[in-house]
PDB file of C-alpha atoms in Angstrom:
ATOM      1  CA  MET O1368      42.279 -25.676 -33.647  1.00 94.00           C
ATOM      2  CA  ILE O1369      44.282 -22.860 -32.260  1.00 97.00           C
ATOM      3  CA  SER O1370      42.896 -19.476 -33.398  1.00 97.00           C
ATOM      4  CA  MET O1371      45.584 -17.510 -31.867  1.00 97.00           C
ATOM      5  CA  ILE O1372      48.435 -17.536 -29.247  1.00 98.00           C
ATOM      6  CA  ARG O1373      48.654 -14.170 -27.339  1.00 97.00           C
ATOM      7  CA  ILE O1374      51.240 -12.962 -25.016  1.00 97.00           C
ATOM      8  CA  ASP O1375      49.644 -10.475 -22.512  1.00 96.00           C
ATOM      9  CA  ASP O1376      50.530  -9.746 -18.876  1.00 95.00           C
ATOM     10  CA  ARG O1377      46.921  -9.641 -17.939  1.00 92.00           C
ATOM     11  CA  LEU O1378      45.897 -13.043 -19.452  1.00 94.00           C
ATOM     12  CA  VAL O1379      42.175 -13.144 -19.367  1.00 93.00           C
ATOM     13  CA  HIS O1380      40.795  -9.613 -19.133  1.00 88.00           C
ATOM     14  CA  GLY O1381      38.273  -7.372 -21.051  1.00 82.00           C
ATOM     15  CA  GLN O1382      40.169  -7.194 -24.244  1.00 74.00           C
ATOM     16  CA  VAL O1383      40.832 -10.896 -24.390  1.00 76.00           C
ATOM     17  CA  ALA O1384      37.556 -12.088 -22.726  1.00 76.00           C
ATOM     18  CA  VAL O1385      35.249  -9.911 -24.667  1.00 83.00           C
ATOM     19  CA  LYS O1386      36.844  -8.382 -27.821  1.00 90.00           C
ATOM     20  CA  TRP O1387      39.204 -11.260 -29.036  1.00 93.00           C
ATOM     21  CA  SER O1388      36.824 -13.993 -27.978  1.00 93.00           C
ATOM     22  CA  LYS O1389      34.038 -12.552 -30.057  1.00 92.00           C
ATOM     23  CA  GLU O1390      36.420 -11.628 -32.964  1.00 94.00           C
ATOM     24  CA  LEU O1391      37.851 -15.169 -33.146  1.00 95.00           C
ATOM     25  CA  GLY O1392      34.497 -16.908 -32.286  1.00 95.00           C
ATOM     26  CA  ILE O1393      36.446 -18.992 -29.713  1.00 95.00           C
ATOM     27  CA  GLY O1394      34.817 -21.438 -27.194  1.00 95.00           C
ATOM     28  CA  ARG O1395      38.108 -22.117 -25.151  1.00 97.00           C
ATOM     29  CA  ILE O1396      40.773 -20.058 -23.632  1.00 96.00           C
ATOM     30  CA  VAL O1397      43.935 -21.978 -22.547  1.00 98.00           C
ATOM     31  CA  VAL O1398      46.290 -20.179 -20.184  1.00 98.00           C
ATOM     32  CA  VAL O1399      49.741 -21.641 -20.417  1.00 98.00           C
ATOM     33  CA  SER O1400      51.873 -21.006 -17.390  1.00 98.00           C
ATOM     34  CA  ASP O1401      53.416 -23.621 -14.973  1.00 98.00           C
ATOM     35  CA  THR O1402      53.238 -21.069 -12.064  1.00 97.00           C
ATOM     36  CA  ILE O1403      49.633 -19.990 -12.610  1.00 97.00           C
ATOM     37  CA  ALA O1404      48.458 -23.497 -13.084  1.00 98.00           C
ATOM     38  CA  LYS O1405      49.465 -24.414  -9.471  1.00 98.00           C
ATOM     39  CA  ASN O1406      47.817 -21.252  -7.998  1.00 97.00           C
ATOM     40  CA  GLU O1407      44.107 -22.060  -7.276  1.00 97.00           C
ATOM     41  CA  ILE O1408      43.212 -18.471  -6.561  1.00 97.00           C
ATOM     42  CA  GLN O1409      44.617 -17.139  -9.810  1.00 96.00           C
ATOM     43  CA  VAL O1410      42.965 -20.188 -11.700  1.00 97.00           C
ATOM     44  CA  SER O1411      39.678 -19.284 -10.252  1.00 96.00           C
ATOM     45  CA  ALA O1412      39.927 -15.556 -10.989  1.00 95.00           C
ATOM     46  CA  LEU O1413      40.844 -16.229 -14.558  1.00 95.00           C
ATOM     47  CA  LYS O1414      37.953 -18.712 -15.029  1.00 95.00           C
ATOM     48  CA  MET O1415      35.528 -15.980 -13.690  1.00 93.00           C
ATOM     49  CA  ALA O1416      36.884 -13.359 -16.174  1.00 92.00           C
ATOM     50  CA  ALA O1417      35.768 -15.502 -19.090  1.00 92.00           C
ATOM     51  CA  PRO O1418      32.704 -14.520 -21.038  1.00 90.00           C
ATOM     52  CA  THR O1419      29.672 -16.689 -20.856  1.00 90.00           C
ATOM     53  CA  GLY O1420      30.025 -19.813 -22.940  1.00 93.00           C
ATOM     54  CA  VAL O1421      33.787 -19.735 -23.020  1.00 95.00           C
ATOM     55  CA  LYS O1422      35.686 -22.314 -20.822  1.00 96.00           C
ATOM     56  CA  VAL O1423      39.180 -21.425 -19.436  1.00 97.00           C
ATOM     57  CA  ALA O1424      41.723 -23.945 -18.655  1.00 97.00           C
ATOM     58  CA  CYS O1425      44.986 -22.987 -16.803  1.00 98.00           C
ATOM     59  CA  LEU O1426      47.699 -25.586 -17.675  1.00 98.00           C
ATOM     60  CA  PRO O1427      51.355 -26.140 -17.299  1.00 98.00           C
ATOM     61  CA  LEU O1428      53.189 -26.224 -20.618  1.00 98.00           C
ATOM     62  CA  ALA O1429      53.517 -30.095 -20.831  1.00 97.00           C
ATOM     63  CA  LYS O1430      49.836 -30.682 -20.286  1.00 98.00           C
ATOM     64  CA  ALA O1431      48.825 -27.704 -22.667  1.00 98.00           C
ATOM     65  CA  VAL O1432      50.779 -29.308 -25.422  1.00 98.00           C
ATOM     66  CA  ASN O1433      49.015 -32.673 -24.943  1.00 97.00           C
ATOM     67  CA  ILE O1434      45.587 -30.916 -24.936  1.00 97.00           C
ATOM     68  CA  LEU O1435      46.400 -28.626 -27.913  1.00 98.00           C
ATOM     69  CA  ASN O1436      47.672 -31.525 -29.939  1.00 97.00           C
ATOM     70  CA  ASP O1437      44.776 -33.853 -29.068  1.00 96.00           C
ATOM     71  CA  PRO O1438      42.796 -34.657 -32.251  1.00 95.00           C
ATOM     72  CA  ARG O1439      39.531 -33.666 -30.337  1.00 94.00           C
ATOM     73  CA  SER O1440      40.946 -30.151 -29.976  1.00 94.00           C
ATOM     74  CA  GLU O1441      40.833 -29.749 -33.787  1.00 92.00           C
ATOM     75  CA  LYS O1442      37.035 -29.166 -33.680  1.00 93.00           C
ATOM     76  CA  LEU O1443      37.365 -26.391 -31.126  1.00 96.00           C
ATOM     77  CA  LYS O1444      38.368 -22.719 -31.598  1.00 97.00           C
ATOM     78  CA  ILE O1445      41.072 -22.125 -28.925  1.00 97.00           C
ATOM     79  CA  LEU O1446      42.756 -18.843 -27.882  1.00 97.00           C
ATOM     80  CA  VAL O1447      45.999 -19.638 -26.033  1.00 98.00           C
ATOM     81  CA  VAL O1448      47.164 -16.902 -23.693  1.00 97.00           C
ATOM     82  CA  THR O1449      50.485 -16.649 -21.665  1.00 97.00           C
ATOM     83  CA  ASN O1450      52.292 -13.959 -19.902  1.00 96.00           C
ATOM     84  CA  ASP O1451      55.788 -15.068 -20.779  1.00 96.00           C
ATOM     85  CA  PRO O1452      57.362 -15.275 -24.265  1.00 98.00           C
ATOM     86  CA  LYS O1453      59.418 -18.398 -23.108  1.00 98.00           C
ATOM     87  CA  TYR O1454      56.089 -20.448 -23.112  1.00 98.00           C
ATOM     88  CA  VAL O1455      55.518 -19.483 -26.814  1.00 98.00           C
ATOM     89  CA  ALA O1456      59.016 -20.400 -27.800  1.00 98.00           C
ATOM     90  CA  ASP O1457      58.828 -23.775 -25.949  1.00 98.00           C
ATOM     91  CA  LEU O1458      55.311 -24.335 -27.239  1.00 98.00           C
ATOM     92  CA  LEU O1459      55.550 -23.722 -30.991  1.00 98.00           C
ATOM     93  CA  PRO O1460      58.049 -26.549 -31.893  1.00 97.00           C
ATOM     94  CA  LEU O1461      55.724 -29.058 -30.155  1.00 97.00           C
ATOM     95  CA  LEU O1462      52.566 -28.110 -31.743  1.00 97.00           C
ATOM     96  CA  ASN O1463      50.879 -29.922 -34.766  1.00 94.00           C
ATOM     97  CA  GLU O1464      49.742 -26.620 -36.263  1.00 94.00           C
ATOM     98  CA  LYS O1465      51.265 -23.184 -37.096  1.00 95.00           C
ATOM     99  CA  PRO O1466      49.059 -20.552 -35.286  1.00 96.00           C
ATOM    100  CA  ARG O1467      48.822 -16.792 -35.520  1.00 97.00           C
ATOM    101  CA  LEU O1468      50.762 -14.992 -32.806  1.00 98.00           C
ATOM    102  CA  ASN O1469      49.830 -11.816 -31.092  1.00 97.00           C
ATOM    103  CA  MET O1470      51.375  -9.696 -28.474  1.00 97.00           C
ATOM    104  CA  ALA O1471      50.157  -6.606 -26.558  1.00 95.00           C
ATOM    105  CA  ASN O1472      50.095  -5.317 -23.015  1.00 94.00           C
ATOM    106  CA  TYR O1473      53.389  -7.002 -22.084  1.00 96.00           C
ATOM    107  CA  GLY O1474      56.472  -5.986 -19.986  1.00 94.00           C
ATOM    108  CA  ARG O1475      54.938  -3.045 -17.926  1.00 89.00           C
ATOM    109  CA  ILE O1476      54.195  -5.329 -14.926  1.00 83.00           C
ATOM    110  CA  GLY O1477      57.000  -6.146 -12.611  1.00 74.00           C
ATOM    111  CA  GLY O1478      60.526  -4.874 -12.929  1.00 72.00           C
ATOM    112  CA  SER O1479      61.817  -1.445 -14.023  1.00 78.00           C
ATOM    113  CA  LEU O1480      60.799  -0.044 -17.388  1.00 82.00           C
ATOM    114  CA  SER O1481      64.139   1.778 -17.589  1.00 83.00           C
ATOM    115  CA  ASP O1482      65.780  -1.629 -18.208  1.00 89.00           C
ATOM    116  CA  LYS O1483      63.351  -2.345 -21.161  1.00 93.00           C
ATOM    117  CA  GLN O1484      63.000  -1.172 -24.731  1.00 93.00           C
ATOM    118  CA  LYS O1485      59.608   0.585 -25.430  1.00 95.00           C
ATOM    119  CA  VAL O1486      58.454  -1.245 -28.502  1.00 95.00           C
ATOM    120  CA  SER O1487      54.970   0.288 -28.618  1.00 95.00           C
ATOM    121  CA  GLU O1488      52.614   2.073 -26.215  1.00 93.00           C
ATOM    122  CA  THR O1489      51.800  -1.357 -24.567  1.00 94.00           C
ATOM    123  CA  VAL O1490      54.852  -3.527 -25.023  1.00 97.00           C
ATOM    124  CA  TYR O1491      58.125  -3.194 -23.319  1.00 97.00           C
ATOM    125  CA  LEU O1492      60.880  -5.806 -23.841  1.00 96.00           C
ATOM    126  CA  SER O1493      64.029  -6.738 -21.765  1.00 95.00           C
ATOM    127  CA  ASP O1494      67.116  -8.074 -23.512  1.00 95.00           C
ATOM    128  CA  GLU O1495      66.154 -11.485 -22.422  1.00 95.00           C
ATOM    129  CA  ASP O1496      62.661 -11.113 -23.941  1.00 96.00           C
ATOM    130  CA  LYS O1497      64.228 -10.014 -27.217  1.00 97.00           C
ATOM    131  CA  GLN O1498      66.432 -13.105 -27.178  1.00 97.00           C
ATOM    132  CA  VAL O1499      63.614 -15.368 -26.670  1.00 98.00           C
ATOM    133  CA  LEU O1500      61.506 -13.683 -29.359  1.00 98.00           C
ATOM    134  CA  GLN O1501      64.428 -13.970 -31.714  1.00 97.00           C
ATOM    135  CA  LYS O1502      64.062 -17.787 -31.373  1.00 97.00           C
ATOM    136  CA  VAL O1503      60.517 -17.558 -32.314  1.00 98.00           C
ATOM    137  CA  PHE O1504      61.477 -15.321 -35.359  1.00 97.00           C
ATOM    138  CA  ASP O1505      64.207 -17.914 -36.228  1.00 97.00           C
ATOM    139  CA  MET O1506      61.405 -20.571 -36.388  1.00 97.00           C
ATOM    140  CA  GLY O1507      59.745 -18.569 -39.124  1.00 96.00           C
ATOM    141  CA  PHE O1508      57.170 -16.890 -36.925  1.00 97.00           C
ATOM    142  CA  ASP O1509      56.285 -13.224 -36.244  1.00 97.00           C
ATOM    143  CA  PHE O1510      53.951 -11.684 -33.871  1.00 97.00           C
ATOM    144  CA  GLN O1511      51.278  -9.224 -34.723  1.00 97.00           C
ATOM    145  CA  TYR O1512      51.228  -6.163 -32.341  1.00 97.00           C
ATOM    146  CA  GLN O1513      47.478  -5.643 -32.212  1.00 96.00           C
ATOM    147  CA  PRO O1514      45.940  -4.844 -28.860  1.00 95.00           C
ATOM    148  CA  LEU O1515      42.350  -4.888 -30.228  1.00 94.00           C
ATOM    149  CA  PRO O1516      40.882  -6.495 -33.221  1.00 95.00           C
ATOM    150  CA  ASP O1517      40.003  -3.197 -34.782  1.00 94.00           C
ATOM    151  CA  ASP O1518      43.578  -1.999 -34.449  1.00 95.00           C
ATOM    152  CA  THR O1519      45.757  -2.257 -37.558  1.00 96.00           C
ATOM    153  CA  PRO O1520      48.185  -5.125 -37.094  1.00 97.00           C
ATOM    154  CA  GLN O1521      51.895  -4.378 -37.056  1.00 97.00           C
ATOM    155  CA  SER O1522      54.854  -6.807 -37.203  1.00 98.00           C
ATOM    156  CA  LEU O1523      56.485  -7.056 -33.903  1.00 97.00           C
ATOM    157  CA  LYS O1524      59.681  -8.035 -35.461  1.00 97.00           C
ATOM    158  CA  LYS O1525      59.780  -4.698 -37.473  1.00 96.00           C
ATOM    159  CA  LEU O1526      58.860  -2.816 -34.364  1.00 96.00           C
ATOM    160  CA  ILE O1527      61.765  -4.240 -32.410  1.00 95.00           C
ATOM    161  CA  GLY O1528      63.957  -3.309 -35.440  1.00 86.00           C
ATOM    162  CA  GLY O1529      64.505  -6.730 -36.953  1.00 65.00           C
TER     163      GLY O1529
END
């Protein structure tokens, strides 16, 4: 079972590895990225960032879909993390379940912030990001902007102005 899908530039880090893992009671983190799945150094670093007892898998989209839809995954509590909204938009129509979506700490790494809309203290979106997110909204989903479990969740759609 997918407990949550989170978009976060930093992928597996303190907030995800400690706070969200504990809050959600997860045993698995699946990082979805075709690029990262090919990079042994990044995969190794992400696995080392996981808390004790939580396994990390870094998978390309196609393989992630197969794993997440496998009936054996229904017995697990899984946190899916990616650093690109495109993966969420591509993943959602292929999943057998309708997971909770979360976004925080996105858009500040790489590229100029002057080309992006500041949506919150930790989320900056390009026009392309907003188009991809609109596809997700059109599928009937919304993201919670909630950096930490103790923070009050806010609708990302409303923060964007939709």
